[in-house]
PDB file of C-alpha atoms in Angstrom:
ATOM      1  CA  MET A   1      76.473 104.438 107.089  1.00 67.00           C
ATOM      2  CA  ILE A   2      75.216 100.857 107.057  1.00 77.00           C
ATOM      3  CA  PRO A   3      77.406  98.498 104.997  1.00 77.00           C
ATOM      4  CA  PRO A   4      75.866  96.611 102.058  1.00 80.00           C
ATOM      5  CA  SER A   5      74.830  93.024 102.743  1.00 90.00           C
ATOM      6  CA  PHE A   6      77.310  90.208 102.149  1.00 89.00           C
ATOM      7  CA  ASP A   7      77.924  86.577 103.011  1.00 93.00           C
ATOM      8  CA  TYR A   8      80.482  85.854 105.728  1.00 93.00           C
ATOM      9  CA  THR A   9      82.757  82.905 106.451  1.00 96.00           C
ATOM     10  CA  ARG A  10      85.454  82.333 109.054  1.00 96.00           C
ATOM     11  CA  PRO A  11      87.883  79.618 107.869  1.00 96.00           C
ATOM     12  CA  SER A  12      90.013  77.734 110.374  1.00 96.00           C
ATOM     13  CA  SER A  13      92.990  77.059 108.094  1.00 97.00           C
ATOM     14  CA  VAL A  14      94.881  78.595 105.196  1.00 97.00           C
ATOM     15  CA  GLU A  15      93.536  75.849 102.921  1.00 96.00           C
ATOM     16  CA  GLU A  16      89.936  76.672 103.866  1.00 97.00           C
ATOM     17  CA  ALA A  17      90.581  80.378 103.318  1.00 97.00           C
ATOM     18  CA  VAL A  18      92.047  79.764  99.846  1.00 97.00           C
ATOM     19  CA  ARG A  19      89.108  77.518  98.960  1.00 96.00           C
ATOM     20  CA  ALA A  20      86.627  80.193 100.057  1.00 96.00           C
ATOM     21  CA  LEU A  21      88.451  82.858  98.051  1.00 96.00           C
ATOM     22  CA  SER A  22      88.538  80.574  95.027  1.00 95.00           C
ATOM     23  CA  GLU A  23      84.798  79.968  95.241  1.00 94.00           C
ATOM     24  CA  GLY A  24      84.064  83.652  95.825  1.00 93.00           C
ATOM     25  CA  GLY A  25      86.282  84.899  92.997  1.00 90.00           C
ATOM     26  CA  GLU A  26      86.616  88.629  92.478  1.00 89.00           C
ATOM     27  CA  ASP A  27      83.525  89.258  94.609  1.00 91.00           C
ATOM     28  CA  ALA A  28      85.290  87.995  97.771  1.00 93.00           C
ATOM     29  CA  LYS A  29      87.297  90.164 100.170  1.00 93.00           C
ATOM     30  CA  VAL A  30      89.681  89.171 102.947  1.00 95.00           C
ATOM     31  CA  LEU A  31      89.079  90.516 106.451  1.00 92.00           C
ATOM     32  CA  ALA A  32      92.087  90.454 108.806  1.00 93.00           C
ATOM     33  CA  GLY A  33      92.321  93.213 111.415  1.00 90.00           C
ATOM     34  CA  GLY A  34      89.530  95.135 109.699  1.00 87.00           C
ATOM     35  CA  GLN A  35      91.211  98.549 109.813  1.00 86.00           C
ATOM     36  CA  SER A  36      91.219  98.885 106.007  1.00 85.00           C
ATOM     37  CA  LEU A  37      88.167  96.921 104.844  1.00 86.00           C
ATOM     38  CA  LEU A  38      85.595  97.938 107.471  1.00 84.00           C
ATOM     39  CA  PRO A  39      85.808 101.693 106.728  1.00 82.00           C
ATOM     40  CA  LEU A  40      85.356 100.932 103.010  1.00 84.00           C
ATOM     41  CA  LEU A  41      82.297  98.833 103.781  1.00 84.00           C
ATOM     42  CA  ARG A  42      80.747 101.442 106.054  1.00 84.00           C
ATOM     43  CA  LEU A  43      81.300 104.166 103.424  1.00 81.00           C
ATOM     44  CA  ARG A  44      79.965 101.850 100.710  1.00 84.00           C
ATOM     45  CA  LEU A  45      83.187 102.098  98.729  1.00 80.00           C
ATOM     46  CA  ALA A  46      83.465  98.301  98.599  1.00 83.00           C
ATOM     47  CA  PHE A  47      80.685  95.851  97.681  1.00 87.00           C
ATOM     48  CA  PRO A  48      81.907  92.301  98.286  1.00 89.00           C
ATOM     49  CA  GLU A  49      79.456  89.437  98.042  1.00 93.00           C
ATOM     50  CA  LEU A  50      81.613  87.378 100.409  1.00 94.00           C
ATOM     51  CA  VAL A  51      83.866  88.420 103.308  1.00 94.00           C
ATOM     52  CA  VAL A  52      86.469  85.822 104.294  1.00 96.00           C
ATOM     53  CA  ASP A  53      87.526  86.457 107.902  1.00 95.00           C
ATOM     54  CA  VAL A  54      91.065  85.071 108.325  1.00 96.00           C
ATOM     55  CA  GLY A  55      91.583  86.655 111.741  1.00 92.00           C
ATOM     56  CA  ARG A  56      91.642  83.310 113.549  1.00 92.00           C
ATOM     57  CA  VAL A  57      93.570  81.231 111.008  1.00 95.00           C
ATOM     58  CA  PRO A  58      96.470  79.684 112.968  1.00 95.00           C
ATOM     59  CA  GLY A  59     100.110  79.967 111.990  1.00 95.00           C
ATOM     60  CA  LEU A  60      99.972  83.451 110.457  1.00 97.00           C
ATOM     61  CA  THR A  61     101.251  85.497 113.406  1.00 97.00           C
ATOM     62  CA  GLY A  62     104.656  86.117 114.925  1.00 97.00           C
ATOM     63  CA  VAL A  63     108.220  86.704 113.778  1.00 98.00           C
ATOM     64  CA  ARG A  64     110.982  84.154 113.325  1.00 98.00           C
ATOM     65  CA  GLU A  65     114.499  83.975 111.914  1.00 97.00           C
ATOM     66  CA  GLU A  66     115.584  81.897 108.940  1.00 97.00           C
ATOM     67  CA  GLY A  67     119.295  82.558 108.516  1.00 96.00           C
ATOM     68  CA  GLY A  68     119.694  86.102 107.221  1.00 97.00           C
ATOM     69  CA  THR A  69     115.943  86.610 106.826  1.00 98.00           C
ATOM     70  CA  LEU A  70     113.117  87.625 109.155  1.00 98.00           C
ATOM     71  CA  VAL A  71     109.779  85.962 108.456  1.00 98.00           C
ATOM     72  CA  VAL A  72     106.792  88.022 109.610  1.00 98.00           C
ATOM     73  CA  GLY A  73     103.361  86.387 109.691  1.00 98.00           C
ATOM     74  CA  ALA A  74     100.806  88.386 107.734  1.00 98.00           C
ATOM     75  CA  LEU A  75      98.384  88.516 110.699  1.00 97.00           C
ATOM     76  CA  THR A  76     100.989  89.959 113.071  1.00 98.00           C
ATOM     77  CA  THR A  77      99.517  93.163 114.488  1.00 97.00           C
ATOM     78  CA  HIS A  78     101.242  96.515 114.218  1.00 97.00           C
ATOM     79  CA  TYR A  79     101.541  96.549 117.999  1.00 97.00           C
ATOM     80  CA  ASP A  80     103.414  93.243 118.003  1.00 98.00           C
ATOM     81  CA  VAL A  81     105.673  94.351 115.145  1.00 98.00           C
ATOM     82  CA  ILE A  82     106.701  97.438 117.090  1.00 97.00           C
ATOM     83  CA  ARG A  83     107.554  95.424 120.204  1.00 97.00           C
ATOM     84  CA  ASP A  84     109.192  92.407 118.578  1.00 98.00           C
ATOM     85  CA  PRO A  85     112.903  92.158 119.550  1.00 98.00           C
ATOM     86  CA  LEU A  86     113.926  90.504 116.259  1.00 98.00           C
ATOM     87  CA  ILE A  87     112.390  93.279 114.193  1.00 98.00           C
ATOM     88  CA  ARG A  88     113.854  95.984 116.400  1.00 97.00           C
ATOM     89  CA  ARG A  89     117.299  94.378 116.111  1.00 97.00           C
ATOM     90  CA  HIS A  90     117.393  93.429 112.434  1.00 98.00           C
ATOM     91  CA  ALA A  91     114.725  95.538 110.675  1.00 98.00           C
ATOM     92  CA  GLY A  92     114.390  98.651 112.784  1.00 97.00           C
ATOM     93  CA  LEU A  93     112.952 100.659 109.900  1.00 98.00           C
ATOM     94  CA  LEU A  94     109.826  98.484 109.957  1.00 98.00           C
ATOM     95  CA  ALA A  95     109.349  98.998 113.697  1.00 98.00           C
ATOM     96  CA  ALA A  96     109.930 102.755 113.416  1.00 97.00           C
ATOM     97  CA  ALA A  97     107.450 103.218 110.562  1.00 97.00           C
ATOM     98  CA  THR A  98     104.830 100.925 112.101  1.00 97.00           C
ATOM     99  CA  ALA A  99     104.887 103.080 115.239  1.00 95.00           C
ATOM    100  CA  ARG A 100     103.613 105.939 113.026  1.00 93.00           C
ATOM    101  CA  VAL A 101     100.632 103.978 111.698  1.00 93.00           C
ATOM    102  CA  GLY A 102      97.233 105.320 112.746  1.00 87.00           C
ATOM    103  CA  ASP A 103      96.607 105.524 116.476  1.00 88.00           C
ATOM    104  CA  PRO A 104      96.887 102.997 119.341  1.00 90.00           C
ATOM    105  CA  ALA A 105      93.497 101.466 118.558  1.00 91.00           C
ATOM    106  CA  VAL A 106      94.436 100.918 114.908  1.00 91.00           C
ATOM    107  CA  ARG A 107      97.855  99.536 115.826  1.00 94.00           C
ATOM    108  CA  HIS A 108      96.347  96.999 118.229  1.00 94.00           C
ATOM    109  CA  ARG A 109      93.855  95.690 115.652  1.00 93.00           C
ATOM    110  CA  GLY A 110      95.495  96.281 112.280  1.00 94.00           C
ATOM    111  CA  THR A 111      97.883  93.751 110.746  1.00 96.00           C
ATOM    112  CA  VAL A 112     101.019  94.184 108.696  1.00 97.00           C
ATOM    113  CA  GLY A 113      99.714  91.873 105.977  1.00 97.00           C
ATOM    114  CA  GLY A 114      96.378  93.657 105.825  1.00 95.00           C
ATOM    115  CA  SER A 115      98.098  97.005 105.392  1.00 95.00           C
ATOM    116  CA  LEU A 116     100.285  95.704 102.565  1.00 97.00           C
ATOM    117  CA  ALA A 117      97.474  93.864 100.770  1.00 96.00           C
ATOM    118  CA  HIS A 118      95.309  97.009 100.948  1.00 94.00           C
ATOM    119  CA  ALA A 119      98.064  98.769  98.937  1.00 94.00           C
ATOM    120  CA  ASP A 120      97.105 102.332  99.776  1.00 93.00           C
ATOM    121  CA  PRO A 121      99.965 104.517  98.475  1.00 91.00           C
ATOM    122  CA  ALA A 122      99.381 106.831 101.466  1.00 92.00           C
ATOM    123  CA  GLY A 123      99.926 103.927 103.876  1.00 93.00           C
ATOM    124  CA  ASP A 124     103.224 103.841 105.712  1.00 95.00           C
ATOM    125  CA  LEU A 125     104.313 100.219 105.285  1.00 97.00           C
ATOM    126  CA  PRO A 126     104.351  99.665 101.494  1.00 97.00           C
ATOM    127  CA  ALA A 127     107.263 102.078 100.949  1.00 97.00           C
ATOM    128  CA  VAL A 128     109.073 100.498 103.895  1.00 98.00           C
ATOM    129  CA  VAL A 129     108.987  96.959 102.497  1.00 98.00           C
ATOM    130  CA  LEU A 130     110.206  98.390  99.179  1.00 97.00           C
ATOM    131  CA  ALA A 131     113.204  99.962 100.897  1.00 98.00           C
ATOM    132  CA  LEU A 132     113.863  96.727 102.809  1.00 98.00           C
ATOM    133  CA  ASP A 133     113.813  94.649  99.565  1.00 98.00           C
ATOM    134  CA  ALA A 134     111.222  92.349 101.129  1.00 98.00           C
ATOM    135  CA  GLU A 135     109.431  89.421  99.527  1.00 98.00           C
ATOM    136  CA  LEU A 136     105.729  88.778 100.059  1.00 98.00           C
ATOM    137  CA  ILE A 137     104.596  85.169 100.156  1.00 98.00           C
ATOM    138  CA  ALA A 138     101.162  84.285  98.800  1.00 98.00           C
ATOM    139  CA  THR A 139      99.314  80.976  98.976  1.00 98.00           C
ATOM    140  CA  GLY A 140      96.721  79.923  96.429  1.00 97.00           C
ATOM    141  CA  PRO A 141      95.290  76.793  94.831  1.00 96.00           C
ATOM    142  CA  GLY A 142      98.615  76.227  93.065  1.00 94.00           C
ATOM    143  CA  GLY A 143     100.665  76.492  96.266  1.00 96.00           C
ATOM    144  CA  ARG A 144     103.016  79.171  97.549  1.00 97.00           C
ATOM    145  CA  ARG A 145     104.790  81.831  95.519  1.00 97.00           C
ATOM    146  CA  ALA A 146     107.167  84.664  96.386  1.00 98.00           C
ATOM    147  CA  ILE A 147     106.470  88.157  95.046  1.00 98.00           C
ATOM    148  CA  PRO A 148     109.249  90.775  95.354  1.00 98.00           C
ATOM    149  CA  ALA A 149     107.963  93.970  96.941  1.00 98.00           C
ATOM    150  CA  ARG A 150     108.932  95.918  93.803  1.00 97.00           C
ATOM    151  CA  GLU A 151     106.431  93.758  91.834  1.00 98.00           C
ATOM    152  CA  PHE A 152     103.711  93.451  94.479  1.00 98.00           C
ATOM    153  CA  PHE A 153     102.139  96.921  94.211  1.00 98.00           C
ATOM    154  CA  VAL A 154     100.504  97.236  90.793  1.00 97.00           C
ATOM    155  CA  ASP A 155      98.280 100.323  90.961  1.00 96.00           C
ATOM    156  CA  TYR A 156      96.129 102.282  93.385  1.00 94.00           C
ATOM    157  CA  LEU A 157      94.712  99.725  95.876  1.00 93.00           C
ATOM    158  CA  GLN A 158      95.810  96.916  93.531  1.00 96.00           C
ATOM    159  CA  THR A 159      98.421  94.231  94.106  1.00 97.00           C
ATOM    160  CA  ALA A 160      99.843  91.243  92.263  1.00 98.00           C
ATOM    161  CA  LEU A 161      97.750  88.916  94.447  1.00 97.00           C
ATOM    162  CA  GLU A 162      95.300  86.797  92.477  1.00 96.00           C
ATOM    163  CA  PRO A 163      91.675  86.804  93.703  1.00 94.00           C
ATOM    164  CA  ASP A 164      92.137  83.289  95.113  1.00 95.00           C
ATOM    165  CA  GLU A 165      95.471  83.996  96.837  1.00 97.00           C
ATOM    166  CA  LEU A 166      96.092  84.867 100.476  1.00 97.00           C
ATOM    167  CA  LEU A 167      99.105  86.833 101.700  1.00 98.00           C
ATOM    168  CA  VAL A 168     100.667  84.675 104.437  1.00 98.00           C
ATOM    169  CA  GLU A 169     104.211  85.975 105.115  1.00 98.00           C
ATOM    170  CA  ILE A 170     106.568  88.874 104.614  1.00 98.00           C
ATOM    171  CA  ARG A 171     110.231  87.882 104.290  1.00 98.00           C
ATOM    172  CA  ILE A 172     112.693  90.675 105.119  1.00 98.00           C
ATOM    173  CA  PRO A 173     116.474  90.461 104.668  1.00 98.00           C
ATOM    174  CA  LYS A 174     118.199  91.498 107.873  1.00 98.00           C
ATOM    175  CA  ALA A 175     119.488  95.071 107.658  1.00 96.00           C
ATOM    176  CA  ASP A 176     122.216  94.759 110.282  1.00 96.00           C
ATOM    177  CA  GLY A 177     124.650  97.650 110.148  1.00 95.00           C
ATOM    178  CA  TRP A 178     122.282  99.954 108.250  1.00 97.00           C
ATOM    179  CA  GLY A 179     121.021 103.220 109.669  1.00 97.00           C
ATOM    180  CA  PHE A 180     117.317 103.920 109.211  1.00 98.00           C
ATOM    181  CA  HIS A 181     114.681 106.579 109.618  1.00 98.00           C
ATOM    182  CA  TYR A 182     111.051 107.092 108.621  1.00 97.00           C
ATOM    183  CA  GLU A 183     109.911 110.663 108.077  1.00 96.00           C
ATOM    184  CA  LYS A 184     106.409 111.741 107.117  1.00 94.00           C
ATOM    185  CA  PHE A 185     104.316 114.877 106.856  1.00 93.00           C
ATOM    186  CA  HIS A 186     100.632 114.590 107.677  1.00 85.00           C
ATOM    187  CA  ARG A 187      97.679 116.561 108.933  1.00 78.00           C
ATOM    188  CA  VAL A 188      97.391 116.763 112.697  1.00 68.00           C
ATOM    189  CA  ALA A 189      93.847 115.375 112.595  1.00 57.00           C
ATOM    190  CA  GLN A 190      94.775 112.221 110.691  1.00 63.00           C
ATOM    191  CA  SER A 191      97.843 110.045 110.269  1.00 72.00           C
ATOM    192  CA  TRP A 192      97.693 109.371 106.531  1.00 79.00           C
ATOM    193  CA  ALA A 193     100.900 110.624 104.995  1.00 89.00           C
ATOM    194  CA  ILE A 194     100.716 113.538 102.591  1.00 94.00           C
ATOM    195  CA  VAL A 195     104.258 112.383 101.784  1.00 96.00           C
ATOM    196  CA  GLY A 196     106.516 109.958 103.633  1.00 97.00           C
ATOM    197  CA  VAL A 197     110.105 108.806 103.180  1.00 98.00           C
ATOM    198  CA  ALA A 198     111.636 105.528 104.371  1.00 98.00           C
ATOM    199  CA  ALA A 199     115.432 105.704 104.368  1.00 98.00           C
ATOM    200  CA  LEU A 200     118.048 102.993 104.825  1.00 98.00           C
ATOM    201  CA  VAL A 201     121.717 103.983 104.767  1.00 98.00           C
ATOM    202  CA  ARG A 202     124.917 101.943 104.923  1.00 97.00           C
ATOM    203  CA  ARG A 203     128.066 103.954 105.602  1.00 96.00           C
ATOM    204  CA  ASP A 204     131.662 103.000 104.975  1.00 95.00           C
ATOM    205  CA  ASP A 205     134.721 105.063 105.946  1.00 91.00           C
ATOM    206  CA  GLY A 206     132.633 108.180 106.548  1.00 90.00           C
ATOM    207  CA  HIS A 207     130.794 107.993 103.209  1.00 94.00           C
ATOM    208  CA  ILE A 208     127.376 106.683 102.228  1.00 97.00           C
ATOM    209  CA  ALA A 209     128.189 103.394 100.527  1.00 97.00           C
ATOM    210  CA  GLU A 210     124.561 102.567  99.698  1.00 97.00           C
ATOM    211  CA  ALA A 211     121.180 104.185 100.254  1.00 97.00           C
ATOM    212  CA  ARG A 212     117.632 103.007  99.748  1.00 98.00           C
ATOM    213  CA  VAL A 213     114.789 105.512  99.752  1.00 98.00           C
ATOM    214  CA  GLY A 214     111.123 104.489  99.643  1.00 98.00           C
ATOM    215  CA  LEU A 215     108.488 107.131  98.912  1.00 98.00           C
ATOM    216  CA  THR A 216     104.974 107.169 100.366  1.00 96.00           C
ATOM    217  CA  ASN A 217     102.122 108.859  98.452  1.00 96.00           C
ATOM    218  CA  MET A 218     104.169 110.057  95.492  1.00 97.00           C
ATOM    219  CA  GLY A 219     102.171 108.091  92.931  1.00 96.00           C
ATOM    220  CA  SER A 220      99.529 105.415  92.596  1.00 96.00           C
ATOM    221  CA  THR A 221     101.934 102.919  94.206  1.00 97.00           C
ATOM    222  CA  PRO A 222     104.840 103.211  96.651  1.00 96.00           C
ATOM    223  CA  LEU A 223     108.074 104.063  94.848  1.00 97.00           C
ATOM    224  CA  ARG A 224     111.828 103.911  95.226  1.00 97.00           C
ATOM    225  CA  ALA A 225     113.614 107.242  94.696  1.00 98.00           C
ATOM    226  CA  SER A 226     116.154 105.669  92.340  1.00 97.00           C
ATOM    227  CA  ALA A 227     117.767 108.891  91.167  1.00 97.00           C
ATOM    228  CA  ALA A 228     118.290 110.075  94.743  1.00 98.00           C
ATOM    229  CA  GLU A 229     119.657 106.664  95.782  1.00 98.00           C
ATOM    230  CA  GLU A 230     122.271 106.822  93.035  1.00 97.00           C
ATOM    231  CA  ALA A 231     123.171 110.438  93.808  1.00 97.00           C
ATOM    232  CA  LEU A 232     123.571 109.682  97.516  1.00 97.00           C
ATOM    233  CA  THR A 233     126.328 107.110  96.925  1.00 96.00           C
ATOM    234  CA  GLY A 234     129.598 108.604  98.094  1.00 95.00           C
ATOM    235  CA  SER A 235     128.001 111.500 100.003  1.00 94.00           C
ATOM    236  CA  ALA A 236     130.060 112.449 103.045  1.00 92.00           C
ATOM    237  CA  ASP A 237     128.413 115.586 104.427  1.00 94.00           C
ATOM    238  CA  GLU A 238     125.112 117.399 104.794  1.00 96.00           C
ATOM    239  CA  GLN A 239     125.616 119.491 101.678  1.00 96.00           C
ATOM    240  CA  ALA A 240     126.126 116.427  99.487  1.00 96.00           C
ATOM    241  CA  VAL A 241     123.035 114.777 100.947  1.00 97.00           C
ATOM    242  CA  ALA A 242     120.990 117.939 100.323  1.00 97.00           C
ATOM    243  CA  ARG A 243     122.112 118.025  96.687  1.00 97.00           C
ATOM    244  CA  ALA A 244     121.246 114.355  96.196  1.00 97.00           C
ATOM    245  CA  ALA A 245     117.838 114.807  97.826  1.00 97.00           C
ATOM    246  CA  GLU A 246     116.899 117.349  95.157  1.00 98.00           C
ATOM    247  CA  SER A 247     116.363 114.428  92.773  1.00 98.00           C
ATOM    248  CA  ALA A 248     114.008 112.549  95.118  1.00 98.00           C
ATOM    249  CA  ALA A 249     110.866 113.388  93.126  1.00 97.00           C
ATOM    250  CA  GLU A 250     112.272 112.419  89.720  1.00 97.00           C
ATOM    251  CA  GLY A 251     110.076 109.899  87.929  1.00 95.00           C
ATOM    252  CA  THR A 252     107.155 110.289  90.356  1.00 96.00           C
ATOM    253  CA  GLN A 253     103.557 111.264  89.614  1.00 95.00           C
ATOM    254  CA  PRO A 254     102.111 112.655  92.846  1.00 94.00           C
ATOM    255  CA  SER A 255      98.383 113.256  92.974  1.00 90.00           C
ATOM    256  CA  GLN A 256      96.385 116.457  93.295  1.00 91.00           C
ATOM    257  CA  ASP A 257      93.928 116.545  96.184  1.00 88.00           C
ATOM    258  CA  LEU A 258      92.826 118.666  99.126  1.00 84.00           C
ATOM    259  CA  SER A 259      96.064 117.860 100.985  1.00 85.00           C
ATOM    260  CA  GLY A 260      98.334 119.358  98.345  1.00 88.00           C
ATOM    261  CA  SER A 261      99.307 119.828  94.724  1.00 95.00           C
ATOM    262  CA  PRO A 262     101.803 117.640  92.853  1.00 95.00           C
ATOM    263  CA  GLU A 263     104.347 120.458  93.113  1.00 97.00           C
ATOM    264  CA  TYR A 264     103.862 120.674  96.866  1.00 96.00           C
ATOM    265  CA  ARG A 265     104.298 116.932  97.248  1.00 96.00           C
ATOM    266  CA  ALA A 266     107.465 117.023  95.136  1.00 97.00           C
ATOM    267  CA  HIS A 267     108.826 119.727  97.430  1.00 97.00           C
ATOM    268  CA  LEU A 268     107.950 117.637 100.482  1.00 97.00           C
ATOM    269  CA  ALA A 269     109.665 114.586  98.968  1.00 97.00           C
ATOM    270  CA  ARG A 270     112.900 116.529  98.572  1.00 98.00           C
ATOM    271  CA  VAL A 271     112.775 118.015 102.072  1.00 98.00           C
ATOM    272  CA  LEU A 272     111.790 114.777 103.807  1.00 98.00           C
ATOM    273  CA  THR A 273     114.375 112.748 101.894  1.00 98.00           C
ATOM    274  CA  ARG A 274     117.106 115.079 103.092  1.00 98.00           C
ATOM    275  CA  ARG A 275     115.893 114.829 106.680  1.00 97.00           C
ATOM    276  CA  ALA A 276     115.404 111.053 106.619  1.00 98.00           C
ATOM    277  CA  VAL A 277     118.774 110.298 105.010  1.00 98.00           C
ATOM    278  CA  LEU A 278     120.672 112.603 107.350  1.00 97.00           C
ATOM    279  CA  ALA A 279     118.998 110.959 110.344  1.00 97.00           C
ATOM    280  CA  ALA A 280     119.627 107.443 108.998  1.00 97.00           C
ATOM    281  CA  ALA A 281     123.268 108.286 108.290  1.00 96.00           C
ATOM    282  CA  GLY A 282     123.786 109.864 111.705  1.00 94.00           C
ATOM    283  CA  MET A 283     124.640 113.194 110.098  1.00 88.00           C
ATOM    284  CA  GLY A 284     121.670 115.207 111.277  1.00 67.00           C
TER     285      GLY A 284
END
């Protein structure tokens, strides 16, 4: 289909981008890698009056260290995230999950910030930044502000970003010493997760001392499986992990669609949580 008409601007700085978004208001949309917005435009599911192309704004790519934190530029492509040595060393869960995003073409064009700002609950990265306890940094007319990942995702395709704010960085605490695994179930013909599980596990003296479990596509936003996380503490064998994983779907509201019923998704959440935690803990 042919997209609806819109005005287009390509700012050369963050300040110009924020000014354009401020002038455009709720009728403006940000274009980064284009892998989320362009399909919506072509299907006429989005009708912006202004598209703000931030793809060439300098200073928004790459990964750097700041003490115990990794700072990931919002325009860093999936491909670069996967290959970055700092991410692979200190936030391996992000690299592992990003490698499951889309296909090679999508990973070369799509950006980590674009994926997070799109806030699709079936996307792989929102649940990952939840499990990593990341902060998302936005810039607007009033300056910069930090938004914890647990507060960033508000509803289906909705975030805490104001219309005149631009996502510029993702700040991730280093997860040194934690095991990790990303597990998802999807149709062969497409990579969108029917359900996905991002697991981080810290072991101590043969037991799980702490676990974080992020759930993909188990509600209108990514979720943490809080009941399963609590039940996993102290688990020392596969049977204990399996029992804890039975609570993975508690408090969730999975959708009903052609890919599965809520009951089916709850079953998948339990199965995938068991698999992901066992792999992260080195027990499977």
